[in-house]
Amino acid sequence: MPAKYHIHTQPMPPRHKPIGKYGIVDWREDCSACHNCVKRECAYDVYDKERDRLVNALQYVDYLYECKGCLCCVQSCTKGLLTWETNPEYLKLGDEVWTPDIISSTWFQAETGRIPVSGAGYPGPFCGPGFDSILTDMSEIVRPTRDGIHGREYINTQVDIGRKLTALAFNPEGKLALKSPPIVDIPIPAIFGLLPWHKTSPQLLTAILDAAGKLGTYAFVDDSSLFVHDAAIPYVSGEFVPLEARLAVWPDSPDVVRRIEKAKSTNPEMIAIVSLCLNQNAVSRSLELAKAGIDVIHLLADWHGMTVNSDKPKHITHAVREVHLAFVEQGNRDEITIIAGGGIALAEHMAKTIICGADLVSVDVPLMVALECRICKNCQQGLPCPIEIEDVEHDYAVQRVVNLVGAWHNQLLEMMGAMGIREVRRLRGEVGRAMFFDDLERECFEPIFGKRKEL
Ligand code: SF4
Ligand code: SF4
Ligand code: SF4
């Protein structure tokens, strides 16, 4: 049995003080200095871990980065000195899609490489818009051998990128009569996409490429000086031909097929990807490109995970499912690879996008958040970046990205183990392992309560 693919994570502390979610208002002047202070009892060692910072804190309000809000210390302080508050600065992070909780959880994963847990349990609703309208079926969670991370059974997260043969043919001597098209396999169903709004410096891009290389995956790169990097997927414009590249990506255009044919005439082993905006023409255009011989289609939603240039924008999961089903209908889904990107913020989003029909995903904004980006959008307005992202130190950036992907990989293993699936290629389009809230509501609740009124 081959060795399990394992991502080596190691703690990489943040460069800037993280903005914590919960604040403990600590009225220290009345403290009785109890022998067995409740702060020592914190199950998550929050006070201990943050001791250095708390000693130097000048304010009474200490926002604890890792506090899980279990309220034990608040309830047990003999003098009732500790009060739990939500940090107002925390609530200002990100926006309605890139929520403060997503940003904070990404920081935690990039720092520790661990799966985030919540000591206070899950307090939220059981459905919501976008990815939150899909529930995964974890009914196999009781089988310990399939415990994704530590279980005895091997769970494979490797995917192939490239065109595949749909049938084999043999010559009279019994030898394979067809030449297999070039194919690349990667150990995780994710590559790194272009960062959507930020003009990155070569050193930042180099760190992202080095992290991709360390993980055994690839990254789109639009800086031609980095096209030679082993993990680079050159983002090609004009008539440029990436001679050395195993994979290359072209933005969709009317003559993209001609340009790819020309490039392949000099580099026949190259796998060509066409990146197209996920809009209302995505289904017809994808079928057209596949028919013209394109190996891989990259479907790119906007950075909030919605279709672009559309009167009625759809979520990426719905739009990807339409493209996937159109190929299934034609009987040639297995021929091509579909990469989907845009708005993928959490490990569960990766799994849900694959369930909806993608072979793998492209990840972009989370890479910046791993480097402590707060999605403040200052850089879009030409204002200074509060975390000076361009100046990140190389080893720090590589390890933070590796840690994040390590945590995502473990979560994918956990999900697949709980779903009873041992092969991520089998998860593609496996909607039997998901429940769509809209369907549940229509089938279960509508007959009893009637149709939900649109607000
Ligand atoms: S339990 Fe409360 S009063 Fe006692 S030492 Fe801790 S914070 Fe101070
Ligand atoms: S609320 Fe719970 S997790 Fe937070 S510091 Fe107190 S004991 Fe620790
Ligand atoms: S933290 Fe920096 S990189 Fe992130 S959005 Fe703000 S200015 Fe841009």
Coordinates of C-alpha atoms and ligand atoms in Angstrom, one line a residue:
M1 CA 0.0 0.0 0.0
P2 CA 1.5 3.4 -0.9
A3 CA 2.3 5.8 1.8
K4 CA -0.5 8.2 2.7
Y5 CA -0.2 11.7 1.3
H6 CA 0.6 13.8 4.3
I7 CA 1.0 17.6 4.5
H8 CA 3.7 18.6 7.0
T9 CA 2.4 21.6 8.9
Q10 CA 4.1 23.5 11.6
P11 CA 3.0 26.5 13.7
M12 CA 3.6 29.8 12.0
P13 CA 2.5 32.7 14.2
P14 CA 1.0 35.8 12.7
R15 CA 3.1 38.9 12.0
H16 CA 0.4 41.2 13.3
K17 CA -1.9 40.9 16.3
P18 CA -5.0 39.1 15.0
I19 CA -8.4 40.7 15.5
G20 CA -10.1 38.3 18.0
K21 CA -13.8 37.6 18.1
Y22 CA -14.5 37.6 21.8
G23 CA -13.4 40.1 24.4
I24 CA -13.1 39.3 28.0
V25 CA -13.6 42.5 30.0
D26 CA -11.3 42.0 32.9
W27 CA -11.7 44.4 35.8
R28 CA -8.3 43.6 37.3
E29 CA -8.2 46.1 40.1
D30 CA -10.7 44.1 42.1
C31 CA -9.1 40.7 41.4
S32 CA -8.6 38.6 44.6
A33 CA -5.6 36.7 43.0
C34 CA -7.3 33.4 43.8
H35 CA -5.1 30.4 44.2
N36 CA -7.0 28.5 41.6
C37 CA -8.0 31.3 39.3
V38 CA -10.5 30.3 36.6
K39 CA -8.2 31.5 33.9
R40 CA -6.0 28.5 34.6
E41 CA -9.0 26.2 34.0
C42 CA -9.7 27.4 30.4
A43 CA -10.0 24.2 28.4
Y44 CA -8.3 25.8 25.4
D45 CA -5.4 27.4 27.4
V46 CA -6.4 30.7 26.0
Y47 CA -5.0 32.8 28.9
D48 CA -1.8 30.8 28.9
K49 CA -1.2 31.0 25.2
E50 CA -1.9 34.7 25.1
R51 CA -0.1 35.5 28.4
D52 CA 2.7 37.5 26.8
R53 CA 0.3 39.7 25.0
L54 CA -2.1 40.1 27.9
V55 CA 0.7 41.1 30.3
N56 CA 1.6 44.0 27.9
A57 CA -2.0 44.9 27.1
L58 CA -2.8 48.4 28.3
Q59 CA -6.6 48.2 28.0
Y60 CA -9.1 46.5 30.2
V61 CA -10.7 44.9 27.2
D62 CA -8.6 42.0 26.0
Y63 CA -9.8 40.4 22.8
L64 CA -8.7 36.9 23.0
Y65 CA -7.7 35.5 19.6
E66 CA -8.4 31.9 20.4
C67 CA -11.3 32.2 22.9
K68 CA -14.0 29.8 21.9
G69 CA -16.7 31.6 23.9
C70 CA -17.5 28.7 26.2
L71 CA -18.1 31.2 29.0
C72 CA -16.6 28.9 31.7
C73 CA -14.2 31.6 33.0
V74 CA -16.9 34.2 32.9
Q75 CA -19.3 32.1 34.9
S76 CA -16.8 30.8 37.4
C77 CA -14.8 33.9 38.4
T78 CA -15.4 34.2 42.1
K79 CA -15.8 38.0 41.9
G80 CA -17.6 38.1 38.6
L81 CA -14.9 40.3 37.1
L82 CA -14.9 38.7 33.6
T83 CA -17.5 39.7 31.0
W84 CA -17.8 38.3 27.6
E85 CA -18.1 40.7 24.7
T86 CA -17.9 40.5 20.9
N87 CA -15.1 42.7 19.5
P88 CA -16.6 45.5 17.4
E89 CA -13.4 45.5 15.2
Y90 CA -14.0 41.9 14.5
L91 CA -17.5 42.5 13.2
K92 CA -16.0 45.0 10.6
L93 CA -13.9 42.4 9.0
G94 CA -14.7 41.3 5.4
D95 CA -18.2 41.4 4.1
E96 CA -21.4 39.3 3.9
V97 CA -19.7 36.4 2.0
W98 CA -16.2 36.6 3.4
T99 CA -17.5 36.8 6.9
P100 CA -15.4 37.6 10.0
D101 CA -15.8 34.0 11.1
I102 CA -14.4 32.7 7.8
I103 CA -11.5 35.1 7.9
S104 CA -10.7 34.3 11.5
S105 CA -10.9 30.6 11.0
T106 CA -8.6 30.9 7.9
W107 CA -6.1 32.8 10.1
F108 CA -6.2 30.0 12.7
Q109 CA -5.7 27.3 10.1
A110 CA -2.8 29.1 8.4
E111 CA -1.2 29.6 11.8
T112 CA -1.6 26.1 13.2
G113 CA -2.4 23.8 10.3
R114 CA -5.2 22.4 12.5
I115 CA -8.9 21.9 11.9
P116 CA -10.8 24.8 13.6
V117 CA -13.2 23.7 16.4
S118 CA -15.7 25.7 18.3
G119 CA -16.0 25.0 22.1
A120 CA -19.4 26.6 22.2
G121 CA -20.9 24.2 19.6
Y122 CA -22.5 25.4 16.4
P123 CA -24.8 28.3 17.2
G124 CA -25.9 29.2 13.8
P125 CA -28.8 28.3 11.5
F126 CA -28.7 25.0 9.6
C127 CA -29.0 26.6 6.2
G128 CA -28.3 29.9 4.4
P129 CA -27.5 31.2 1.0
G130 CA -24.9 29.8 -1.4
F131 CA -22.8 26.9 0.0
D132 CA -24.8 26.9 3.2
S133 CA -27.9 25.8 1.3
I134 CA -26.2 22.4 0.7
L135 CA -25.9 19.9 3.6
T136 CA -23.6 17.0 3.2
D137 CA -24.7 13.5 4.2
M138 CA -22.4 12.3 7.0
S139 CA -24.3 9.1 7.8
E140 CA -21.2 6.9 7.7
I141 CA -19.5 8.9 10.5
V142 CA -19.9 5.9 12.9
R143 CA -17.3 3.8 11.0
P144 CA -14.0 4.3 12.8
T145 CA -11.9 2.5 10.2
R146 CA -12.9 5.2 7.8
D147 CA -11.9 8.0 10.2
G148 CA -10.4 10.1 7.4
I149 CA -7.2 11.3 9.1
H150 CA -6.3 8.5 11.4
G151 CA -8.3 5.6 10.0
R152 CA -6.8 2.4 8.6
E153 CA -8.5 2.7 5.2
Y154 CA -6.8 4.8 2.6
I155 CA -8.8 7.8 1.4
N156 CA -7.5 9.1 -1.9
T157 CA -7.7 12.8 -2.7
Q158 CA -5.7 12.7 -5.9
V159 CA -7.2 14.0 -9.1
D160 CA -6.1 14.1 -12.7
I161 CA -5.9 17.1 -14.9
G162 CA -6.2 16.6 -18.7
R163 CA -8.3 14.9 -21.4
K164 CA -9.1 11.3 -20.9
L165 CA -9.8 8.5 -23.3
T166 CA -13.4 7.3 -23.1
A167 CA -12.6 3.9 -24.6
L168 CA -9.6 1.8 -25.5
A169 CA -8.7 0.4 -28.9
F170 CA -6.2 -2.3 -29.7
N171 CA -4.4 -3.2 -32.9
P172 CA -4.3 -6.8 -34.3
E173 CA -1.1 -7.5 -32.2
G174 CA -3.1 -6.8 -29.0
K175 CA -1.2 -3.6 -28.3
L176 CA -2.9 -0.3 -27.4
A177 CA -3.7 1.5 -30.7
L178 CA -4.4 4.9 -29.2
K179 CA -1.9 7.3 -27.7
S180 CA -3.1 8.5 -24.3
P181 CA -3.4 12.3 -24.1
P182 CA -1.0 14.0 -21.6
I183 CA -2.3 14.0 -18.1
V184 CA -1.0 15.4 -14.8
D185 CA -2.1 14.1 -11.4
I186 CA -2.1 16.2 -8.2
P187 CA -2.6 14.9 -4.6
I188 CA -5.2 17.4 -3.6
P189 CA -8.3 18.5 -5.6
A190 CA -7.1 22.2 -5.6
I191 CA -4.8 24.4 -7.6
F192 CA -4.1 28.1 -6.8
G193 CA -5.9 30.7 -9.0
L194 CA -4.9 34.3 -9.8
L195 CA -5.5 36.6 -6.9
P196 CA -8.7 38.4 -7.9
W197 CA -8.0 42.0 -7.1
H198 CA -4.6 42.4 -5.8
K199 CA -1.5 43.2 -7.9
T200 CA 1.0 40.9 -6.4
S201 CA 4.8 41.4 -6.2
P202 CA 7.1 38.7 -7.7
Q203 CA 8.3 37.7 -4.2
L204 CA 4.7 37.1 -3.0
L205 CA 4.0 35.1 -6.2
T206 CA 7.2 33.1 -5.7
A207 CA 6.2 32.2 -2.2
I208 CA 2.7 31.0 -3.5
L209 CA 4.4 29.0 -6.2
D210 CA 6.9 27.4 -3.8
A211 CA 4.0 26.5 -1.5
A212 CA 2.2 24.9 -4.5
G213 CA 5.3 23.0 -5.3
K214 CA 5.7 21.8 -1.8
L215 CA 2.1 20.5 -1.8
G216 CA 2.5 18.8 -5.2
T217 CA 0.0 21.1 -6.9
Y218 CA 0.2 24.1 -9.3
A219 CA -0.6 27.8 -9.4
F220 CA -1.8 30.1 -12.2
V221 CA 0.7 32.8 -12.7
D222 CA 0.6 35.9 -15.0
D223 CA 4.1 37.2 -14.4
S224 CA 6.1 35.8 -17.3
S225 CA 9.4 36.0 -15.3
L226 CA 7.9 33.1 -13.2
F227 CA 6.6 30.9 -16.0
V228 CA 9.6 28.6 -15.6
H229 CA 8.8 27.7 -12.0
D230 CA 8.0 24.0 -11.8
A231 CA 4.6 24.6 -10.1
A232 CA 3.6 27.4 -12.5
I233 CA 0.6 27.2 -14.9
P234 CA 1.4 30.2 -17.2
Y235 CA -1.6 32.5 -17.8
V236 CA -1.0 33.1 -21.5
S237 CA -2.0 36.2 -23.4
G238 CA -1.6 37.0 -27.1
E239 CA 0.3 34.6 -29.3
F240 CA 2.9 33.6 -26.6
V241 CA 3.7 29.9 -26.6
P242 CA 4.8 28.5 -23.3
L243 CA 7.4 26.0 -24.6
E244 CA 8.4 24.4 -21.3
A245 CA 5.1 24.3 -19.6
R246 CA 3.2 21.0 -18.8
L247 CA 0.0 23.0 -18.2
A248 CA -0.9 26.4 -19.5
V249 CA -4.1 28.5 -19.2
W250 CA -5.6 30.9 -21.7
P251 CA -8.5 33.3 -21.0
D252 CA -11.4 32.6 -23.3
S253 CA -11.5 34.6 -26.5
P254 CA -13.0 34.0 -30.0
D255 CA -9.7 32.7 -31.3
V256 CA -8.6 30.8 -28.2
V257 CA -8.8 27.4 -30.0
R258 CA -6.6 28.5 -32.9
R259 CA -4.0 29.9 -30.4
I260 CA -4.0 26.7 -28.4
E261 CA -3.6 24.6 -31.5
K262 CA -0.7 26.7 -32.6
A263 CA 0.9 26.4 -29.1
K264 CA 0.4 22.6 -29.1
S265 CA 2.0 22.2 -32.5
T266 CA 5.3 23.2 -30.8
N267 CA 4.6 21.7 -27.4
P268 CA 2.3 18.7 -28.0
E269 CA 2.6 17.4 -24.4
M270 CA 1.2 20.5 -22.9
I271 CA -2.3 20.4 -21.3
A272 CA -4.3 23.4 -22.3
I273 CA -6.8 25.0 -20.0
V274 CA -9.3 27.6 -21.1
S275 CA -10.5 29.9 -18.3
L276 CA -14.0 31.3 -18.9
C277 CA -16.3 33.5 -16.9
L278 CA -19.1 31.6 -15.3
N279 CA -22.0 33.4 -17.0
Q280 CA -25.2 32.5 -18.7
N281 CA -23.3 31.2 -21.8
A282 CA -21.0 28.9 -19.8
V283 CA -22.9 25.7 -20.6
S284 CA -22.9 26.2 -24.4
R285 CA -19.4 27.6 -24.5
S286 CA -18.0 24.7 -22.4
L287 CA -19.6 22.2 -24.8
E288 CA -18.2 24.1 -27.7
L289 CA -14.6 24.2 -26.3
A290 CA -14.7 20.5 -25.4
K291 CA -15.8 19.6 -28.9
A292 CA -13.0 21.7 -30.3
G293 CA -10.5 19.5 -28.3
I294 CA -9.8 21.6 -25.3
D295 CA -8.5 19.5 -22.4
V296 CA -9.5 21.4 -19.3
I297 CA -12.1 24.1 -18.7
H298 CA -11.7 26.5 -15.8
L299 CA -15.1 28.0 -14.8
L300 CA -14.5 31.2 -12.9
A301 CA -17.3 32.8 -10.8
D302 CA -16.8 36.2 -9.2
W303 CA -15.0 36.4 -5.9
H304 CA -18.3 36.1 -4.1
G305 CA -19.0 32.8 -5.9
M306 CA -21.7 34.2 -8.2
T307 CA -22.1 34.1 -11.9
V308 CA -21.1 37.2 -13.8
N309 CA -22.9 39.6 -16.2
S310 CA -26.2 38.0 -15.4
D311 CA -29.6 39.6 -14.6
K312 CA -30.3 36.8 -12.2
P313 CA -26.9 35.7 -10.8
K314 CA -26.6 32.1 -9.7
H315 CA -24.4 30.6 -7.1
I316 CA -21.3 28.8 -8.4
T317 CA -22.6 25.4 -7.2
H318 CA -25.8 25.7 -9.4
A319 CA -23.8 27.0 -12.4
V320 CA -21.2 24.3 -12.2
R321 CA -23.9 21.6 -11.8
E322 CA -25.5 22.8 -15.0
V323 CA -22.2 22.5 -17.0
H324 CA -21.5 19.1 -15.4
L325 CA -25.0 17.8 -16.3
A326 CA -24.8 19.1 -19.8
F327 CA -21.7 16.9 -20.4
V328 CA -23.3 14.0 -18.6
E329 CA -26.3 14.3 -21.0
Q330 CA -24.0 14.2 -24.0
G331 CA -22.2 11.2 -22.6
N332 CA -18.7 12.7 -22.6
R333 CA -18.2 14.1 -19.1
D334 CA -15.2 11.9 -18.4
E335 CA -13.3 13.2 -21.4
I336 CA -12.6 16.6 -19.9
T337 CA -11.5 18.1 -16.6
I338 CA -13.5 20.9 -15.0
I339 CA -11.9 23.2 -12.5
A340 CA -14.2 25.6 -10.7
G341 CA -13.2 28.7 -8.8
G342 CA -14.5 32.0 -7.3
G343 CA -15.9 32.4 -3.8
I344 CA -14.4 29.2 -2.4
A345 CA -13.5 30.1 1.1
L346 CA -13.6 27.0 3.2
A347 CA -12.7 23.3 2.9
E348 CA -16.4 22.4 2.9
H349 CA -16.8 24.7 -0.2
M350 CA -14.2 22.7 -2.0
A351 CA -16.1 19.4 -1.3
K352 CA -19.5 20.9 -2.2
T353 CA -18.2 22.3 -5.5
I354 CA -16.9 18.8 -6.3
I355 CA -20.2 17.3 -5.3
C356 CA -21.9 19.7 -7.8
G357 CA -19.7 18.4 -10.7
A358 CA -16.2 20.0 -10.6
D359 CA -13.2 17.7 -10.7
L360 CA -11.2 20.2 -8.6
V361 CA -11.3 23.8 -7.5
S362 CA -9.1 26.9 -7.9
V363 CA -8.4 28.7 -4.6
D364 CA -7.5 32.4 -4.6
V365 CA -8.6 34.8 -1.8
P366 CA -8.0 32.3 1.0
L367 CA -4.3 32.4 0.1
M368 CA -4.3 36.1 0.9
V369 CA -6.3 35.6 4.0
A370 CA -3.7 33.0 5.1
L371 CA -1.2 35.8 4.9
E372 CA -3.4 37.8 7.3
C373 CA -5.3 39.8 4.7
R374 CA -8.4 41.4 6.3
I375 CA -10.3 42.0 3.1
C376 CA -10.4 45.7 3.9
K377 CA -10.1 46.5 0.2
N378 CA -7.6 49.4 0.9
C379 CA -5.4 48.1 -1.9
Q380 CA -8.3 48.4 -4.4
Q381 CA -8.4 52.1 -3.6
G382 CA -4.7 52.6 -3.7
L383 CA -4.5 53.0 0.1
P384 CA -1.8 51.4 2.2
C385 CA -2.2 47.7 3.2
P386 CA -2.5 47.4 7.0
I387 CA -0.6 44.1 7.0
E388 CA 2.0 45.1 4.3
I389 CA 1.2 42.0 2.3
E390 CA 3.8 42.7 -0.4
D391 CA 6.6 42.5 2.2
V392 CA 5.8 39.1 3.6
E393 CA 8.8 37.0 4.4
H394 CA 9.2 34.0 2.0
D395 CA 9.3 31.1 4.5
Y396 CA 6.5 32.6 6.6
A397 CA 4.3 32.9 3.5
V398 CA 5.1 29.4 2.2
Q399 CA 4.4 27.8 5.6
R400 CA 1.1 29.7 6.2
V401 CA -0.2 28.6 2.8
V402 CA 1.0 25.0 3.4
N403 CA -0.7 25.0 6.8
L404 CA -4.0 26.2 5.4
V405 CA -4.0 23.5 2.7
G406 CA -3.0 20.9 5.3
A407 CA -6.0 21.9 7.4
W408 CA -8.3 21.8 4.3
H409 CA -6.9 18.4 3.3
N410 CA -7.7 17.0 6.8
Q411 CA -11.2 18.4 6.7
L412 CA -11.8 16.8 3.2
L413 CA -10.6 13.5 4.6
E414 CA -12.9 13.8 7.6
M415 CA -15.9 14.7 5.3
M416 CA -15.2 11.9 2.9
G417 CA -14.7 9.4 5.7
A418 CA -18.0 10.5 7.2
M419 CA -19.7 10.3 3.8
G420 CA -18.3 6.8 3.2
I421 CA -16.4 7.8 0.1
R422 CA -12.7 6.7 -0.2
E423 CA -11.9 8.3 -3.6
V424 CA -12.3 12.0 -4.3
R425 CA -12.8 11.3 -8.0
R426 CA -16.0 9.4 -7.0
L427 CA -17.2 12.5 -5.1
R428 CA -17.5 14.4 -8.4
G429 CA -21.2 14.9 -9.1
E430 CA -22.2 12.6 -6.2
V431 CA -25.3 14.5 -5.2
G432 CA -26.5 11.5 -3.4
R433 CA -24.1 12.6 -0.7
A434 CA -25.7 16.0 -0.4
M435 CA -29.1 17.5 0.5
F436 CA -30.1 20.7 -1.2
F437 CA -32.2 22.9 1.2
D438 CA -34.4 24.1 -1.7
D439 CA -35.3 20.5 -2.6
L440 CA -35.9 19.6 1.1
E441 CA -38.1 22.6 1.6
R442 CA -40.1 21.9 -1.6
E443 CA -40.5 18.2 -0.9
C444 CA -40.9 18.1 2.9
F445 CA -42.3 21.5 4.1
E446 CA -44.3 22.9 1.2
P447 CA -47.0 20.2 1.4
I448 CA -47.5 21.0 5.1
F449 CA -46.8 24.8 5.4
G450 CA -47.3 26.0 1.8
K451 CA -44.9 27.8 -0.5
R452 CA -42.4 30.1 1.3
K453 CA -43.2 33.8 0.5
E454 CA -40.3 35.7 -1.2
L455 CA -39.3 38.6 0.9
Ligands
SF4_1 S1 -11.0 33.9 39.6 FE1 -11.5 36.0 39.1 S2 -11.1 37.1 41.0 FE2 -10.0 35.1 41.2 S3 -8.0 35.5 40.4 FE3 -9.2 34.8 38.7 S4 -10.0 36.7 37.7 FE4 -9.2 37.2 39.8
SF4_2 S1 -14.7 31.9 27.5 FE1 -14.0 29.7 27.6 S2 -12.6 29.6 25.9 FE2 -12.8 31.8 26.3 S3 -11.2 32.3 27.7 FE3 -12.9 31.8 28.9 S4 -12.7 29.6 29.4 FE4 -11.3 30.1 27.7
SF4_3 S1 -5.4 43.6 4.0 FE1 -4.0 44.4 2.4 S2 -4.1 42.9 0.8 FE2 -5.9 42.6 2.1 S3 -7.6 43.8 1.2 FE3 -6.6 45.0 2.8 S4 -5.1 46.2 1.7 FE4 -5.6 44.5 0.3

